[in-house]
Short mmCIF file of C-alpha atoms in Angstrom, two decimals:
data_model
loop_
_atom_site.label_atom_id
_atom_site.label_comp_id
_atom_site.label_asym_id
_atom_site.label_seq_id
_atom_site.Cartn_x
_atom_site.Cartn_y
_atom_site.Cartn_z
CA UNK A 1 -67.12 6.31 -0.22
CA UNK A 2 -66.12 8.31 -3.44
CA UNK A 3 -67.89 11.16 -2.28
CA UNK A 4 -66.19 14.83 -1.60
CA UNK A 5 -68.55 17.03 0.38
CA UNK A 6 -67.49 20.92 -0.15
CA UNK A 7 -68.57 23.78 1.35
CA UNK A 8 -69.80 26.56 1.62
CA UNK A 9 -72.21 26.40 -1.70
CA UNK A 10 -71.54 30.24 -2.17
CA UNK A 11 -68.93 32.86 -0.82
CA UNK A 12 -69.08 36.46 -0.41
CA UNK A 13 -65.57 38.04 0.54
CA UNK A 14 -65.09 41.69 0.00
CA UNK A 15 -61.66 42.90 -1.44
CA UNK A 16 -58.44 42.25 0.31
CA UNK A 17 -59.87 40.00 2.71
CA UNK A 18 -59.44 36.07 3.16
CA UNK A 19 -61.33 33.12 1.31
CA UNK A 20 -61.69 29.87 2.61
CA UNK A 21 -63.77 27.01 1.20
CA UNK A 22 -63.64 23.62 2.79
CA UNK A 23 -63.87 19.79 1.93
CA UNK A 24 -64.17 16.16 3.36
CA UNK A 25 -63.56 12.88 2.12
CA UNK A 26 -64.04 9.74 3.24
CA UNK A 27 -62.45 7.30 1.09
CA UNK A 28 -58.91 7.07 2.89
CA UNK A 29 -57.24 5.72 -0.47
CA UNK A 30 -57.74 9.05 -2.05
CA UNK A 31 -53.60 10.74 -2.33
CA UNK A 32 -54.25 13.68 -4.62
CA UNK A 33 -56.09 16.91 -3.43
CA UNK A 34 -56.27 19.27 -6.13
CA UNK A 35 -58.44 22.35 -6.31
CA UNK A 36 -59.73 23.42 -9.42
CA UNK A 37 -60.83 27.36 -10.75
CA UNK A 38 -63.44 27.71 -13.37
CA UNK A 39 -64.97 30.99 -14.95
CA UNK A 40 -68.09 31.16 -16.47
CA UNK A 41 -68.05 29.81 -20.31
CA UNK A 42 -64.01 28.23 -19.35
CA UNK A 43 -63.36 24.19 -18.15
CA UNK A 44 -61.92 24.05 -15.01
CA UNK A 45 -58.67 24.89 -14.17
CA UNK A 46 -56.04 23.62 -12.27
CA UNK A 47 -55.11 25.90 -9.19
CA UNK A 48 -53.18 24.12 -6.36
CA UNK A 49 -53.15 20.72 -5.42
CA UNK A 50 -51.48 18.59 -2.32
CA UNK A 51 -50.64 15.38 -1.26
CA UNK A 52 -51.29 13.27 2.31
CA UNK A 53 -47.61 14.06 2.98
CA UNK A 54 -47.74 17.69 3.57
CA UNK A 55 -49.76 19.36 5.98
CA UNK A 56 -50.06 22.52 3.68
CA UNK A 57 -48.82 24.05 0.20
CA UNK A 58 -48.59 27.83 -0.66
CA UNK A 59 -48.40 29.15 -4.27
CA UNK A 60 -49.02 32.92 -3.96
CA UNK A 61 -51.71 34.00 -1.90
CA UNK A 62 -53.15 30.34 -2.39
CA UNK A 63 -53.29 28.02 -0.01
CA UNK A 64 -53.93 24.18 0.75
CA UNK A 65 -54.44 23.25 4.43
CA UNK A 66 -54.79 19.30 4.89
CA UNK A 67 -56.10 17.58 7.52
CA UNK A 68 -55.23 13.59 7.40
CA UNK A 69 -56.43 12.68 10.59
CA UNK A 70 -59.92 14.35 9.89
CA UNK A 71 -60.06 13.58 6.63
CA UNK A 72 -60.48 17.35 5.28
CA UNK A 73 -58.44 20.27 3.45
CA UNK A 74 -59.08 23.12 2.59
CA UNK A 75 -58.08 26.53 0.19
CA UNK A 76 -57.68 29.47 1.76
CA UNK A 77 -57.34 32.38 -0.96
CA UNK A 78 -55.70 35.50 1.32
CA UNK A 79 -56.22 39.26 -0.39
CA UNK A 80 -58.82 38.42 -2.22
CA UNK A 81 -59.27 40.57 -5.40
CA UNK A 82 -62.40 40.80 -7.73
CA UNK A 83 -60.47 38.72 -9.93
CA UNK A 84 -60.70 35.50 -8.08
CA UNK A 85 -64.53 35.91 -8.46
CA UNK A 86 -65.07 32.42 -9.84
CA UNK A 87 -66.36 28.77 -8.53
CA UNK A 88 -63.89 26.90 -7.22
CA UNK A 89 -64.17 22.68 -7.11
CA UNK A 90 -62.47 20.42 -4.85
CA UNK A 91 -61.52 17.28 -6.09
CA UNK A 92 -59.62 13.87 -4.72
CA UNK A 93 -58.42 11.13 -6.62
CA UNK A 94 -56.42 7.73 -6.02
CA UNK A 95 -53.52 6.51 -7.65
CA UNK A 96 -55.02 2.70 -7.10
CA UNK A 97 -58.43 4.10 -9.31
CA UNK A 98 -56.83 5.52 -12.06
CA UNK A 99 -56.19 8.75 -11.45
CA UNK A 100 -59.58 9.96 -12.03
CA UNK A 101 -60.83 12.57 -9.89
CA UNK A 102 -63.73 12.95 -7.93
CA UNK A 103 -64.90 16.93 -7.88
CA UNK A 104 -66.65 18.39 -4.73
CA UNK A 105 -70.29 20.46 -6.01
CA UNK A 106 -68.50 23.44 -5.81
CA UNK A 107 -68.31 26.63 -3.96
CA UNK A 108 -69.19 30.34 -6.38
CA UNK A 109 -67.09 32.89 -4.52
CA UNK A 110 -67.57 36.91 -5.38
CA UNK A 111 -65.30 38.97 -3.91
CA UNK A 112 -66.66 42.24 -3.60
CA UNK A 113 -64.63 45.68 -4.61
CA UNK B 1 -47.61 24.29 -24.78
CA UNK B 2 -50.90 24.32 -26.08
CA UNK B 3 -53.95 22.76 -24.17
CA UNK B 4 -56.69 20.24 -24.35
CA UNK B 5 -58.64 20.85 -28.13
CA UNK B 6 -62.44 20.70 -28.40
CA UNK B 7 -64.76 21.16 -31.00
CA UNK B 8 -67.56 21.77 -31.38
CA UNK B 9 -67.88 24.75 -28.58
CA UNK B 10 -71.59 25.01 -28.73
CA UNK B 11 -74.10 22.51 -30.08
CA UNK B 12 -78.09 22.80 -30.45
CA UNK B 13 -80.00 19.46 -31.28
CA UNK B 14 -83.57 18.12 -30.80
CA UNK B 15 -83.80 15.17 -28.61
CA UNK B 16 -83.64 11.63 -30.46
CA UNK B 17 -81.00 13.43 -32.90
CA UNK B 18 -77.29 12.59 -32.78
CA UNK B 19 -74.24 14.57 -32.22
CA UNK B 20 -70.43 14.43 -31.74
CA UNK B 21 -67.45 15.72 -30.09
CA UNK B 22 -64.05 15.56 -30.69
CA UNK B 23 -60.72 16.36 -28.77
CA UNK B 24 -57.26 16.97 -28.93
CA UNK B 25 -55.38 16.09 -26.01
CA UNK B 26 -52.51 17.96 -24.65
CA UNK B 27 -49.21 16.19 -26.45
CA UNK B 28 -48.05 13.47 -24.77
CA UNK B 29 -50.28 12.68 -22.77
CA UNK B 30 -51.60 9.32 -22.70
CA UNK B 31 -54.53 9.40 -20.61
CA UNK B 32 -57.77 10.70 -21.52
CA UNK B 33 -61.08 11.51 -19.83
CA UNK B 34 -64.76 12.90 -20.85
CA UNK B 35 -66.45 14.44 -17.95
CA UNK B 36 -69.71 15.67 -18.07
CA UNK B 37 -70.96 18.79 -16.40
CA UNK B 38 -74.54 20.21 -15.75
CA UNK B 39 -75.10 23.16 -14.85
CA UNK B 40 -74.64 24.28 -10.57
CA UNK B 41 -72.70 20.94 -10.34
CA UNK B 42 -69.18 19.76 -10.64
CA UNK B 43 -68.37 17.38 -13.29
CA UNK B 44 -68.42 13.64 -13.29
CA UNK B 45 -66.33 11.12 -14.61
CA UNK B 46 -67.83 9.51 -18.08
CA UNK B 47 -64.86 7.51 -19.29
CA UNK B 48 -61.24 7.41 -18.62
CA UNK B 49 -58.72 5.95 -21.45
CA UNK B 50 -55.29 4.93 -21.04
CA UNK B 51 -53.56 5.16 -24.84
CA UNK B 52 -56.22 3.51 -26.86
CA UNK B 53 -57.79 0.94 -24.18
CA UNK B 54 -60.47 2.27 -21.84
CA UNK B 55 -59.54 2.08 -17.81
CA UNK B 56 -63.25 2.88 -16.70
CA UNK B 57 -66.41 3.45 -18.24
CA UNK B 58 -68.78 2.49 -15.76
CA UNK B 59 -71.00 5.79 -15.52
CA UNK B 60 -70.97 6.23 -19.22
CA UNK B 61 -74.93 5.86 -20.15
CA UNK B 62 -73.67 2.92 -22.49
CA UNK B 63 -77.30 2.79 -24.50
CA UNK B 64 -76.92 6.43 -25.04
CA UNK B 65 -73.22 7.16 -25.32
CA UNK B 66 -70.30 5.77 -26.89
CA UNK B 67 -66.42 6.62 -27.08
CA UNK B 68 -63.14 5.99 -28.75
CA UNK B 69 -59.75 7.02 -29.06
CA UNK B 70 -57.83 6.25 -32.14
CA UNK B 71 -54.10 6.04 -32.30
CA UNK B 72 -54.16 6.71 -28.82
CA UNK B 73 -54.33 10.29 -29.36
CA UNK B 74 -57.55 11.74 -30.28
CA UNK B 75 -61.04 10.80 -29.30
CA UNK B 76 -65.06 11.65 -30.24
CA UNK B 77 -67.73 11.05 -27.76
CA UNK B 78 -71.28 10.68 -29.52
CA UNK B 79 -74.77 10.79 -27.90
CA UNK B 80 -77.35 9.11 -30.05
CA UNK B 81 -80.38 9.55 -29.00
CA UNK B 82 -79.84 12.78 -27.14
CA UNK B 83 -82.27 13.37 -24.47
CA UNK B 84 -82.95 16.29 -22.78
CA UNK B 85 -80.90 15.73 -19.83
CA UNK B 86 -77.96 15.49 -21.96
CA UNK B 87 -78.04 18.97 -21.89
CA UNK B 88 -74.77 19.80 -20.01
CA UNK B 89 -70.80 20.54 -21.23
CA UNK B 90 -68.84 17.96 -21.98
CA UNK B 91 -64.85 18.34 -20.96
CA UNK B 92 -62.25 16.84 -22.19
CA UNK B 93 -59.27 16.36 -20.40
CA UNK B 94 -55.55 14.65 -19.76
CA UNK B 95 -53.04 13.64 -18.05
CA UNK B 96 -49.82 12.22 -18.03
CA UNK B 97 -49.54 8.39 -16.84
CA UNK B 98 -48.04 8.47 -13.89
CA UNK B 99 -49.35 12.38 -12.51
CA UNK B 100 -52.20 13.78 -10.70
CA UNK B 101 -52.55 16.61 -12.21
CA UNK B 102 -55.02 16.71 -14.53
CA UNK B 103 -55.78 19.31 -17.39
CA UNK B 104 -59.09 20.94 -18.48
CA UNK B 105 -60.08 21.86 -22.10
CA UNK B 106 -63.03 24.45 -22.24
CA UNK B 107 -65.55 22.08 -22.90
CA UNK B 108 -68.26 21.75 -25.66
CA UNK B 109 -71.77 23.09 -24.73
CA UNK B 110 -74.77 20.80 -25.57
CA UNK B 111 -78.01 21.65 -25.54
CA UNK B 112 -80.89 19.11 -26.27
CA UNK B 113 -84.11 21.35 -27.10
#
């Protein structure tokens, strides 16, 4: 029930175009949907993160789209630049566990020039 | 603002030998986790501490592994004996109390030979 399925495993985008990666949970006490960037050699960092009570959050050309009733969000990453080349982990926590987060298996995007 | 503290970066040992890590969390924060990540995977929770007392250890290889956190401020994880599946990074991170949002240091690189 702690489990975050993510997908895809890998991502090819070329320049300008739109990224999306997508996740599911199943444990419905979960109330924090963050998404995390990491670089090779780097921990991960935060990127964007949501709660249940929003349907989506923007921050640049980043994007969180959450589904409630289905149980699924998503990050949708519009003019994508060889920059954003990294992997990218969803995670979901709950306030009644702690805090601690449970991270997705990650998606490696490339965004080609 | 500086960030989550970790030291060693990069550690070589021969299985059965010891080793340690240490962190610095980000000031002010009182809660404190070890992940562990192997490589291709996203990490996973080894022990969560709120100030000094520990909220949830329960996939810390307790025969293996062993943490603390003085003053409520720093902490060392040790691995004694290492085995070769040990081999993985080790993050540090924290949080404030009450917040979601959790931050990433860059994580010290074991490998058990």
């Amino acid at each position: 029930q702690q489990q975050v399925k993510q997908s895809p495993q890998s991502l090819i985008v070329q320049k300008g175009g739109i990224s999306i990666i997508n996740c599911a949970y199943e444990n419905t006490a979960f109330d924090y949907f963050p998404w995390y960037q990491q670089f090779p050699g780097k921990g991960p960092a935060l990127l964007i993160a949501i709660r249940p009570d929003v349907s989506e959050k923007k921050e640049g050309r980043f994007t969180i789209s959450f589904n409630k009733s289905a149980k699924q969000f998503s990050l949708h990453i519009m003019d994508s630049q060889p920059g954003d080349s990294a992997t990218y982990f969803c995670a979901a926590s709950a306030k009644s566990s702690g805090d601690k987060l449970t991270f997705g298996t990650g998606t490696r995007l490339a965004v080609r020039p | 603002e500086a960030g989550v503290a970790q030291s060693p970066r990069y550690k070589i040992i021969e299985k059965r030998q010891s080793v340690a890590f240490w962190c610095n969390p980000i000031s002010g924060h009182a809660t404190l986790y070890w992940y562990q990540q192997i490589l291709g995977q996203g990490p996973k929770l080894l022990i969560q501490f709120q100030n000094n007392g520990v909220v949830d250890d329960s996939q810390l290889p307790k025969d293996r592994f062993s943490a603390e956190r003085l003053k409520g401020v720093d902490s060392t994880l040790k691995i004694q004996p290492a085995k070769l599946e040990d081999s993985a990074v080790y993050l540090c991170a924290s949080s404030l109390a009450w917040a979601g949002a959790i931050y990433f240091g860059e994580g010290s690189w074991l490998t058990v030979v």
